[in-house]
Amino acid sequence: MKKYTKTHEWVVVEDKVATVGITNHAQEQLGDVVYVDLPEVGREVKKGEVVASIESVKAAADVYAPLSGKIVEVNEKLDTEPELLNRDPEGEGWLFKMEISDESELEDLLDEQAYQEFCAQE
Amino acid sequence: MNYPYIPHTDEDIRAMLEFIGVSSIEDLFSSIPVSARSSLNIPESRDEFSVFKRLKEISEVNASLEDYAVFLGAGVYKRYVPTVVYDLAMKPDFLTAYTPYQAEVSQGTLQALFEYQTMVCELTGMEVANASMYDGATALAEAALMSFRLTGKEKVVVARSVHPEYRAVLRTYLEKRGFTVVEAGYDETGRVLLEEVDEETAAIAVQYPNFFGVIEDLDYVRSRSGNALLIVVVEPVSLALLEPPGSYGADIVVGEGQSLGLPMWFGGYSLGIFATREKYVRQMPGRLIGQTVDQAGNTAYTMILQTREQHIRRARATSNICSNHAHAALIAAVYMSVMGPDGLREVARRSYSAAHYLQERLEEMGFKLRFSGEFFNEFVFNVPEDYPERWKWMMAKKILGPLPLKGFYPELGDTALACATEVISEEDIEKLLEAMK
């Protein structure tokens, strides 16, 4: 099931591996993305830590680890096609995959409805 | 009205006093204690002619380096700057509007800075240069910080043959933030002596030519640097003759740009040169100017990659530098354009020759060269124990002599660092030799 954070990341977990990206709402706020700085594969991260950054023509935004664990894969396509983040942020524009170390952290994340409500309030 | 530089007429003053309800100037200042007022000791006003004469008398007490034979280098160099450089650089269009925050109305300044960056890349053999840092020392500290961001490591090895004041600034920038600075010594050639670096080392920093004037063997340094980045501190004019550090695989090149047309004004302003590889550009500190095209397809210049900078990136910016020495960079760009590659090469060659001639003459007098390594336009030689006193005495003779090194390098004993540039004449050298007797 897809989960969300208040810092506008989305997460899909399959067999203890979480795929992480930024939401369509975040992409709209950023504008045209020109560069994505991805984490190193193998890096251990803690929930809430800055793991990646995204530069658009008007801003630079940090991406936070939604869960604790180890980075196992990054979307290398983004090096040459950062625009994927605007075109398909919740599909082809995924950022990285991580092996999660504490499944209970999933409970802190928002479901789609809660995230929509959060965005509407913001 | 006798004083054209005072804009108020007697009538203006009277009207202002009347408006605020005081009867005279003395009355206006009556609340200031008499003792404080008399301590200012300001003389009665005088006419312009007398004031000019008095100011001239005062200014004549200043020492002008134009009248001195200068054998003191150590990071700041006396060079000849063609008059046209300042005729151009001091144009009000450049001088008063030097901060290009609004790109669309700052095209001239931006173009000059873009050309400065391009010329720095050509001299250093690097791929990207920024539009300047504050000075050589802070540029080195920023280079170390950049190497930590790039590698995730927290230790830098710096050669003891790097300028002592640069190393002091490096420590100030790094140690209180928890980073480690380790020094590497030198051998009898005056070149850096390196152990194989360990895996915790982010970068090795050397100076080329080094503080002793000796030309470091960058192939050797690279061979010892392992996975660490290579930071090279340069004196830009020397690069007109030497193989640029970029050819030896340098990752970051920094240096003091004063010798590119800037005068020796107290401690500045100075010019921090900073260049690196394109793949590292997003971790580079400072302003970058780029060339692009406008809506009509004309060439245009703009500040680029500002997302690294503090006004956008805040706490996670690549550096807390939020300005640069844009006008100094502009002067350097004009100087380099006026000299051209051949002119710069000539300046470097003459400096080299003058220094080597000076060294031979000193050797004839019994002053032995301290290091055996090939030098550019500075060299260390042995001096008698009382040399520091003689050094001060020479200043009265209008000679700024070779720098006594004991305070900086106690381990060297009694030595001094001599420098010669293209402005040193045969006559200057005779004057120094006479004073050294």
Coordinates of C-alpha atoms in Angstrom, one line a residue:
Chain A
M1 CA 0.0 0.0 0.0
K2 CA 1.2 3.5 -0.8
K3 CA 2.0 5.7 2.2
Y4 CA 2.9 9.4 2.5
T5 CA 4.9 11.8 4.7
K6 CA 4.2 15.3 5.8
T7 CA 7.4 16.3 4.0
H8 CA 5.8 15.1 0.7
E9 CA 7.5 11.8 0.0
W10 CA 5.6 8.7 -1.0
V11 CA 6.6 5.2 -0.1
V12 CA 5.6 1.7 -1.5
V13 CA 6.9 -1.3 0.5
E14 CA 7.3 -4.7 -1.1
D15 CA 9.2 -7.5 0.7
K16 CA 10.8 -5.1 3.2
V17 CA 12.1 -3.0 0.3
A18 CA 10.6 0.5 0.1
T19 CA 10.5 2.5 -3.1
V20 CA 10.6 6.3 -2.3
G21 CA 9.8 9.3 -4.4
I22 CA 8.2 12.8 -4.1
T23 CA 4.5 13.4 -4.5
N24 CA 2.8 15.0 -7.4
H25 CA 1.8 17.8 -5.1
A26 CA 5.6 18.4 -4.2
Q27 CA 6.5 18.4 -7.9
E28 CA 3.9 21.0 -8.7
Q29 CA 5.2 23.2 -5.9
L30 CA 8.9 22.9 -7.1
G31 CA 8.4 23.7 -10.8
D32 CA 10.8 22.5 -13.5
V33 CA 13.3 20.1 -11.9
V34 CA 16.9 20.5 -13.3
Y35 CA 19.0 18.4 -11.1
V36 CA 18.6 15.5 -8.6
D37 CA 21.3 14.7 -6.0
L38 CA 20.8 11.1 -5.1
P39 CA 22.3 9.2 -2.1
E40 CA 25.1 6.6 -2.3
V41 CA 24.0 3.0 -2.6
G42 CA 24.9 1.2 0.7
R43 CA 24.3 4.2 2.9
E44 CA 22.5 3.6 6.2
V45 CA 19.9 6.3 6.9
K46 CA 17.7 7.1 9.8
K47 CA 14.1 8.2 9.5
G48 CA 13.9 12.0 9.0
E49 CA 17.5 12.4 7.8
V50 CA 18.2 14.3 4.5
V51 CA 19.0 11.7 1.9
A52 CA 18.6 13.5 -1.4
S53 CA 18.1 17.0 -2.8
I54 CA 16.2 18.3 -5.8
E55 CA 16.9 21.5 -7.6
S56 CA 14.3 23.2 -9.7
V57 CA 14.6 26.5 -11.6
K58 CA 13.3 28.3 -8.6
A59 CA 14.3 26.4 -5.5
A60 CA 16.3 23.6 -3.9
A61 CA 14.4 21.1 -1.7
D62 CA 15.7 18.3 0.5
V63 CA 14.2 14.8 0.5
Y64 CA 14.0 13.1 3.9
A65 CA 14.2 9.4 4.6
P66 CA 10.6 8.4 5.4
L67 CA 11.9 5.3 7.2
S68 CA 15.2 3.9 8.6
G69 CA 17.2 1.5 6.6
K70 CA 19.8 1.0 3.9
I71 CA 19.8 2.5 0.4
V72 CA 19.9 -0.4 -2.0
E73 CA 19.2 1.2 -5.4
V74 CA 18.9 4.7 -6.9
N75 CA 17.1 5.8 -10.0
E76 CA 20.1 6.6 -12.3
K77 CA 17.8 7.7 -15.1
L78 CA 17.3 11.0 -13.2
D79 CA 21.0 12.0 -13.8
T80 CA 20.2 12.6 -17.4
E81 CA 16.4 13.0 -17.3
P82 CA 15.6 15.0 -14.1
E83 CA 12.4 16.1 -15.9
L84 CA 11.0 12.6 -15.1
L85 CA 10.3 14.0 -11.7
N86 CA 7.8 16.5 -13.2
R87 CA 6.4 14.1 -15.8
D88 CA 5.8 11.0 -13.6
P89 CA 6.8 11.7 -10.0
E90 CA 4.9 8.8 -8.5
G91 CA 6.0 6.3 -11.2
E92 CA 9.1 6.5 -13.5
G93 CA 10.4 9.4 -11.4
W94 CA 11.0 7.4 -8.2
L95 CA 14.2 8.4 -6.3
F96 CA 15.6 5.4 -4.5
K97 CA 14.9 2.0 -2.9
M98 CA 15.8 1.1 0.6
E99 CA 15.8 -2.0 2.8
I100 CA 13.8 -1.0 5.8
S101 CA 15.0 -1.9 9.2
D102 CA 12.0 -1.2 11.4
E103 CA 8.6 -2.0 9.9
S104 CA 6.8 -0.4 12.8
E105 CA 7.8 3.0 11.5
L106 CA 5.3 2.5 8.7
E107 CA 2.6 3.2 11.2
D108 CA 3.7 6.8 11.5
L109 CA 3.1 7.4 7.8
L110 CA -0.1 8.9 6.3
D111 CA -2.5 7.0 4.1
E112 CA -3.7 8.7 0.9
Q113 CA -6.8 10.3 2.4
A114 CA -4.9 11.7 5.4
Y115 CA -2.2 13.1 3.0
Q116 CA -4.8 14.7 0.8
E117 CA -6.3 16.4 3.8
F118 CA -2.9 17.5 5.0
C119 CA -2.2 19.1 1.6
A120 CA -5.5 20.8 1.6
Q121 CA -4.8 22.4 5.0
E122 CA -1.2 23.5 4.1
Chain B
M1 CA 30.5 81.6 1.2
N2 CA 34.2 80.8 1.3
Y3 CA 34.0 77.1 1.5
P4 CA 32.6 75.5 -1.7
Y5 CA 32.7 72.0 -0.1
I6 CA 30.2 73.0 2.6
P7 CA 26.9 72.8 1.0
H8 CA 24.9 75.0 3.4
T9 CA 24.7 78.8 3.1
D10 CA 24.6 80.9 6.2
E11 CA 21.0 81.4 5.5
D12 CA 20.3 77.7 5.3
I13 CA 22.0 77.3 8.7
R14 CA 20.0 80.1 10.2
A15 CA 16.7 78.7 8.8
M16 CA 17.5 75.2 10.2
L17 CA 18.4 76.5 13.7
E18 CA 15.3 78.6 13.8
F19 CA 13.2 75.6 12.8
I20 CA 14.4 73.5 15.7
G21 CA 14.3 76.5 18.0
V22 CA 18.0 77.1 19.0
S23 CA 19.7 80.4 18.6
S24 CA 23.2 79.3 17.5
I25 CA 25.5 76.3 16.6
E26 CA 27.1 76.7 20.0
D27 CA 23.7 76.5 21.6
L28 CA 22.9 73.3 19.6
F29 CA 25.9 71.5 21.1
S30 CA 25.5 73.0 24.6
S31 CA 24.5 69.6 26.1
I32 CA 28.0 68.2 25.2
P33 CA 30.3 68.6 28.2
V34 CA 33.0 71.3 27.6
S35 CA 35.8 68.8 28.5
A36 CA 34.6 66.4 25.7
R37 CA 34.3 69.3 23.2
S38 CA 37.8 70.6 23.8
S39 CA 39.3 67.1 23.5
L40 CA 38.4 67.1 19.8
N41 CA 40.9 69.9 19.3
I42 CA 39.6 70.9 15.9
P43 CA 41.4 73.9 14.4
E44 CA 39.6 76.9 13.0
S45 CA 38.4 76.5 9.4
R46 CA 40.8 77.4 6.7
D47 CA 40.6 78.1 3.0
E48 CA 40.9 75.4 0.3
F49 CA 44.5 76.3 -0.7
S50 CA 45.8 76.0 2.9
V51 CA 43.9 72.8 3.5
F52 CA 45.3 71.2 0.3
K53 CA 48.8 72.2 1.3
R54 CA 48.4 70.7 4.8
L55 CA 47.0 67.4 3.5
K56 CA 49.9 67.2 1.0
E57 CA 52.4 67.6 3.9
I58 CA 50.6 64.8 5.8
S59 CA 50.5 62.4 2.8
E60 CA 54.2 62.9 2.1
V61 CA 54.9 61.3 5.5
N62 CA 53.4 58.0 4.0
A63 CA 55.9 55.6 2.6
S64 CA 55.1 54.8 -1.1
L65 CA 56.3 51.5 -2.3
E66 CA 56.9 53.1 -5.7
D67 CA 60.1 54.6 -4.1
Y68 CA 61.2 51.2 -2.6
A69 CA 63.3 48.3 -3.9
V70 CA 61.0 45.4 -3.0
F71 CA 62.5 42.0 -2.3
L72 CA 59.6 40.9 -0.1
G73 CA 57.0 38.6 -1.7
A74 CA 55.6 35.8 0.5
G75 CA 52.1 36.0 -1.1
V76 CA 51.9 39.7 -2.2
Y77 CA 53.9 40.9 -5.1
K78 CA 55.0 44.2 -6.5
R79 CA 54.2 44.2 -10.2
Y80 CA 53.9 46.8 -12.9
V81 CA 50.3 47.5 -13.8
P82 CA 49.8 49.3 -17.1
T83 CA 47.8 52.6 -16.7
V84 CA 45.1 51.4 -19.1
V85 CA 44.1 48.7 -16.6
Y86 CA 42.9 51.3 -14.1
D87 CA 41.5 53.6 -16.7
L88 CA 39.1 50.8 -17.7
A89 CA 38.5 49.1 -14.3
M90 CA 37.7 52.4 -12.5
K91 CA 35.1 53.5 -15.0
P92 CA 32.0 54.4 -12.9
D93 CA 29.9 51.9 -14.8
F94 CA 32.1 49.1 -13.4
L95 CA 33.1 50.7 -10.1
T96 CA 29.8 51.8 -8.7
A97 CA 27.6 49.0 -10.0
Y98 CA 29.9 46.1 -9.2
T99 CA 27.3 43.8 -7.6
P100 CA 25.4 42.1 -10.4
Y101 CA 22.2 41.1 -8.5
Q102 CA 20.0 42.2 -11.3
A103 CA 21.4 40.3 -14.3
E104 CA 19.4 42.2 -17.0
V105 CA 21.0 45.5 -16.2
S106 CA 24.5 44.2 -15.3
Q107 CA 25.5 42.6 -18.6
G108 CA 28.9 44.5 -18.7
T109 CA 30.0 43.4 -15.3
L110 CA 28.7 39.8 -15.8
Q111 CA 30.6 39.5 -19.1
A112 CA 33.8 40.7 -17.4
L113 CA 33.4 38.2 -14.6
F114 CA 32.6 35.4 -17.1
E115 CA 35.8 36.3 -19.0
Y116 CA 37.7 36.3 -15.7
Q117 CA 36.4 32.8 -15.0
T118 CA 37.4 31.7 -18.4
M119 CA 41.0 33.1 -18.1
V120 CA 41.4 31.5 -14.6
C121 CA 40.4 28.1 -16.2
E122 CA 43.0 28.6 -18.9
L123 CA 45.8 29.5 -16.5
T124 CA 45.1 26.7 -14.0
G125 CA 44.1 24.0 -16.5
M126 CA 40.8 23.5 -14.7
E127 CA 37.2 23.2 -16.1
V128 CA 35.2 25.7 -14.0
A129 CA 36.2 28.7 -11.9
N130 CA 34.0 30.8 -9.7
A131 CA 33.7 34.6 -9.8
S132 CA 36.1 34.9 -6.9
M133 CA 36.5 34.3 -3.1
Y134 CA 37.8 36.8 -0.6
D135 CA 41.5 35.9 -0.7
G136 CA 43.9 33.0 -1.2
A137 CA 43.8 31.8 2.5
T138 CA 40.0 31.6 2.7
A139 CA 39.9 30.0 -0.7
L140 CA 42.1 27.2 0.6
A141 CA 39.9 26.8 3.7
E142 CA 36.8 26.6 1.4
A143 CA 38.6 24.1 -0.8
A144 CA 39.1 21.8 2.3
L145 CA 35.5 22.1 3.3
M146 CA 34.5 21.3 -0.3
S147 CA 36.7 18.1 -0.2
F148 CA 34.9 17.1 3.0
R149 CA 31.5 17.5 1.3
L150 CA 32.6 15.5 -1.7
T151 CA 34.2 12.6 0.2
G152 CA 32.3 12.4 3.4
K153 CA 35.7 12.3 5.2
E154 CA 36.9 14.9 7.7
K155 CA 40.7 15.1 7.5
V156 CA 43.0 17.2 5.3
V157 CA 46.8 16.9 5.0
V158 CA 48.5 20.2 4.3
A159 CA 52.1 20.7 3.4
R160 CA 54.2 22.7 5.8
S161 CA 55.5 24.4 2.7
V162 CA 52.1 26.1 2.3
H163 CA 52.0 29.7 3.3
P164 CA 52.0 29.8 7.2
E165 CA 49.2 32.3 7.3
Y166 CA 47.1 30.2 5.0
R167 CA 47.6 27.2 7.3
A168 CA 46.5 29.4 10.3
V169 CA 43.3 30.4 8.5
L170 CA 42.7 26.8 7.5
R171 CA 42.9 25.7 11.2
T172 CA 40.6 28.6 12.2
Y173 CA 38.0 27.5 9.6
L174 CA 38.3 23.7 10.3
E175 CA 39.3 22.8 13.8
K176 CA 36.5 24.4 15.8
R177 CA 34.1 22.5 13.5
G178 CA 35.6 19.2 14.4
F179 CA 37.7 18.6 11.3
T180 CA 41.3 17.4 11.4
V181 CA 44.3 19.2 9.9
V182 CA 47.5 17.3 9.6
E183 CA 50.8 18.8 8.4
A184 CA 53.3 17.1 6.1
G185 CA 57.0 18.2 6.3
Y186 CA 59.6 18.9 3.6
D187 CA 63.0 17.6 2.6
E188 CA 66.3 19.2 1.7
T189 CA 64.9 20.1 -1.8
G190 CA 62.3 22.2 0.0
R191 CA 59.5 20.0 -1.5
V192 CA 56.8 18.4 0.5
L193 CA 57.5 14.9 1.9
L194 CA 54.4 12.7 2.0
E195 CA 53.6 9.4 3.5
E196 CA 51.1 7.3 1.7
V197 CA 47.8 8.9 2.8
D198 CA 45.2 6.8 4.7
E199 CA 41.6 6.2 3.7
E200 CA 40.4 8.8 6.2
T201 CA 42.0 11.6 4.3
A202 CA 39.7 13.8 2.2
A203 CA 42.4 15.9 0.5
I204 CA 46.0 16.8 0.3
A205 CA 46.9 20.5 0.0
V206 CA 50.2 21.7 -1.5
Q207 CA 51.4 25.1 -2.8
Y208 CA 52.9 25.4 -6.3
P209 CA 55.4 27.1 -6.3
N210 CA 55.4 26.7 -2.5
F211 CA 56.0 29.3 0.2
F212 CA 59.8 28.7 -0.1
G213 CA 59.5 29.5 -3.8
V214 CA 60.3 25.9 -4.7
I215 CA 58.3 24.2 -7.5
E216 CA 56.6 21.2 -6.0
D217 CA 56.7 17.9 -8.0
L218 CA 53.0 17.4 -8.5
D219 CA 53.5 14.0 -10.1
Y220 CA 55.0 12.8 -6.9
V221 CA 52.2 14.4 -4.8
R222 CA 49.6 12.8 -7.0
S223 CA 51.3 9.4 -6.7
R224 CA 51.1 9.7 -2.9
S225 CA 47.5 11.0 -2.7
G226 CA 45.7 7.7 -3.1
N227 CA 41.9 8.3 -3.1
A228 CA 42.3 11.8 -1.6
L229 CA 41.5 14.9 -3.6
L230 CA 44.4 17.1 -4.6
I231 CA 44.2 20.8 -3.7
V232 CA 46.8 23.1 -5.2
V233 CA 47.5 26.6 -4.0
V234 CA 48.9 28.7 -6.9
E235 CA 50.4 32.1 -7.7
P236 CA 48.7 32.8 -11.0
V237 CA 51.5 34.6 -12.8
S238 CA 53.8 31.7 -12.3
L239 CA 51.4 29.5 -14.3
A240 CA 52.2 31.5 -17.4
L241 CA 55.5 29.5 -17.4
L242 CA 54.7 26.4 -15.3
E243 CA 52.7 23.4 -16.4
P244 CA 49.2 24.1 -14.9
P245 CA 48.0 22.0 -11.9
G246 CA 45.1 20.8 -14.0
S247 CA 47.6 18.7 -16.1
Y248 CA 48.6 16.8 -13.0
G249 CA 45.1 15.9 -12.1
A250 CA 44.4 18.6 -9.5
D251 CA 40.9 18.5 -8.2
I252 CA 40.7 22.0 -6.8
V253 CA 43.0 24.9 -7.5
V254 CA 43.0 28.0 -5.3
G255 CA 45.2 31.0 -4.9
E256 CA 45.7 34.7 -4.2
G257 CA 45.1 36.8 -7.3
Q258 CA 46.7 40.0 -6.1
S259 CA 49.5 39.6 -8.5
L260 CA 47.1 39.9 -11.4
G261 CA 47.0 43.7 -11.5
L262 CA 46.0 44.5 -7.9
P263 CA 48.1 46.9 -5.9
M264 CA 49.5 46.1 -2.5
W265 CA 46.9 47.8 -0.4
F266 CA 47.4 47.0 3.2
G267 CA 45.8 43.5 3.6
G268 CA 43.6 43.9 0.6
Y269 CA 41.4 44.0 -1.1
S270 CA 42.6 40.8 -2.4
L271 CA 41.3 38.2 -4.8
G272 CA 40.6 34.6 -4.0
I273 CA 41.0 32.3 -7.0
F274 CA 38.9 29.1 -7.0
A275 CA 38.7 26.5 -9.8
T276 CA 37.7 22.9 -10.0
R277 CA 36.4 20.0 -12.2
E278 CA 33.0 20.3 -13.7
K279 CA 31.9 17.1 -12.0
Y280 CA 32.3 18.8 -8.6
V281 CA 30.6 22.1 -9.5
R282 CA 27.5 21.5 -7.3
Q283 CA 29.7 21.4 -4.2
M284 CA 31.7 24.5 -5.2
P285 CA 31.3 27.6 -3.1
G286 CA 30.7 31.1 -4.4
R287 CA 29.2 32.9 -7.4
L288 CA 29.2 31.5 -10.9
I289 CA 28.5 33.4 -14.0
G290 CA 27.2 31.6 -17.1
Q291 CA 26.7 32.5 -20.7
T292 CA 23.4 31.9 -22.3
V293 CA 21.0 33.5 -24.9
D294 CA 18.2 35.9 -24.3
Q295 CA 14.6 35.7 -25.8
A296 CA 15.9 37.3 -29.0
G297 CA 18.8 34.9 -29.3
N298 CA 21.5 37.4 -28.4
T299 CA 24.4 36.3 -26.2
A300 CA 23.6 37.1 -22.5
Y301 CA 25.2 36.5 -19.1
T302 CA 23.6 35.5 -15.9
M303 CA 24.4 34.1 -12.4
I304 CA 24.0 30.3 -12.5
L305 CA 23.7 27.4 -10.1
Q306 CA 22.5 29.7 -7.3
T307 CA 20.8 26.8 -5.6
R308 CA 24.2 26.1 -4.0
E309 CA 24.2 29.5 -2.4
Q310 CA 23.1 30.8 0.9
H311 CA 20.2 33.1 -0.2
I312 CA 18.4 30.0 -1.6
R313 CA 19.9 27.0 0.1
R314 CA 20.1 28.5 3.6
A315 CA 21.8 26.3 6.2
R316 CA 22.6 23.6 3.6
A317 CA 24.4 26.0 1.2
T318 CA 27.9 24.9 0.0
S319 CA 29.4 27.9 1.9
N320 CA 28.5 30.8 4.2
I321 CA 30.2 33.1 1.7
C322 CA 27.5 35.4 0.4
S323 CA 29.5 37.9 -1.6
N324 CA 32.8 37.9 -3.6
H325 CA 35.5 40.3 -4.7
A326 CA 33.8 41.1 -8.0
H327 CA 35.7 44.3 -8.7
A328 CA 39.0 42.7 -7.9
A329 CA 38.1 39.9 -10.3
L330 CA 37.2 42.5 -12.9
I331 CA 40.6 44.3 -12.5
A332 CA 42.3 40.9 -12.9
A333 CA 40.3 40.2 -16.0
V334 CA 41.3 43.6 -17.5
Y335 CA 45.0 43.0 -16.5
M336 CA 45.1 39.6 -18.1
S337 CA 43.4 40.9 -21.3
V338 CA 45.8 43.8 -21.5
M339 CA 48.9 41.6 -20.9
G340 CA 47.7 38.7 -23.1
P341 CA 49.3 35.2 -22.9
D342 CA 52.7 36.6 -24.2
G343 CA 52.7 39.5 -21.8
L344 CA 52.0 37.3 -18.8
R345 CA 54.7 34.9 -20.0
E346 CA 57.1 37.8 -20.3
V347 CA 56.3 39.0 -16.7
A348 CA 56.8 35.5 -15.4
R349 CA 60.1 35.0 -17.3
R350 CA 61.5 38.3 -16.2
S351 CA 60.6 37.5 -12.6
Y352 CA 62.2 34.1 -12.8
S353 CA 65.4 35.6 -14.3
A354 CA 65.6 38.5 -11.9
A355 CA 65.3 36.1 -8.9
H356 CA 67.9 33.7 -10.3
Y357 CA 70.3 36.5 -10.9
L358 CA 69.7 37.8 -7.4
Q359 CA 70.4 34.4 -6.0
E360 CA 73.7 34.1 -7.9
R361 CA 74.9 37.5 -6.6
L362 CA 73.9 36.6 -3.0
E363 CA 75.7 33.3 -3.3
E364 CA 78.9 35.1 -4.5
M365 CA 78.7 37.2 -1.3
G366 CA 78.6 33.9 0.7
F367 CA 74.8 33.7 1.3
K368 CA 74.0 30.1 0.7
L369 CA 70.8 28.8 -0.9
R370 CA 68.9 26.8 1.7
F371 CA 67.0 24.3 -0.5
S372 CA 68.2 22.5 -3.6
G373 CA 64.9 22.3 -5.4
E374 CA 64.3 24.4 -8.5
F375 CA 62.6 27.7 -7.6
F376 CA 60.5 30.2 -9.5
N377 CA 60.9 33.8 -8.3
E378 CA 61.4 33.3 -4.6
F379 CA 64.1 31.4 -2.6
V380 CA 65.3 30.8 0.9
F381 CA 68.9 31.6 1.9
N382 CA 70.9 31.5 5.1
V383 CA 71.5 34.8 6.9
P384 CA 73.4 35.9 9.9
E385 CA 71.7 35.8 13.3
D386 CA 71.3 39.6 13.4
Y387 CA 69.6 39.8 10.1
P388 CA 66.1 40.7 11.5
E389 CA 67.6 44.0 12.8
R390 CA 69.3 44.7 9.6
W391 CA 66.0 44.0 7.8
K392 CA 64.4 46.8 9.8
W393 CA 67.4 49.1 9.2
M394 CA 67.1 48.5 5.4
M395 CA 63.6 49.9 5.4
A396 CA 65.0 53.3 6.3
K397 CA 67.2 52.9 3.2
K398 CA 64.0 52.4 1.1
I399 CA 64.7 48.7 0.7
L400 CA 62.0 46.2 1.6
G401 CA 64.3 43.3 2.1
P402 CA 63.9 39.5 2.1
L403 CA 61.6 38.3 4.8
P404 CA 63.2 36.8 8.0
L405 CA 61.7 33.3 8.4
K406 CA 62.6 32.4 12.0
G407 CA 59.2 33.4 13.3
F408 CA 57.4 31.2 10.8
Y409 CA 59.9 28.3 10.6
P410 CA 62.0 28.0 13.8
E411 CA 63.4 24.7 12.5
L412 CA 65.1 26.4 9.6
G413 CA 67.4 28.5 11.9
D414 CA 68.4 31.9 10.5
T415 CA 67.0 32.2 7.0
A416 CA 65.2 34.7 4.8
L417 CA 62.8 34.5 1.9
A418 CA 63.9 36.6 -1.1
C419 CA 61.7 37.6 -4.0
A420 CA 62.2 39.3 -7.3
T421 CA 59.6 40.4 -9.8
E422 CA 59.8 42.0 -13.2
V423 CA 60.0 45.5 -11.7
I424 CA 63.4 44.7 -9.9
S425 CA 66.3 46.5 -11.6
E426 CA 70.0 45.9 -11.6
E427 CA 70.3 49.1 -9.6
D428 CA 67.8 47.7 -7.0
I429 CA 69.9 44.5 -6.7
E430 CA 73.1 46.5 -6.1
K431 CA 71.4 48.5 -3.5
L432 CA 70.3 45.4 -1.6
L433 CA 73.7 43.7 -1.9
E434 CA 75.3 46.9 -0.5
A435 CA 72.9 46.8 2.4
M436 CA 73.6 43.1 3.0
K437 CA 77.3 43.6 3.4

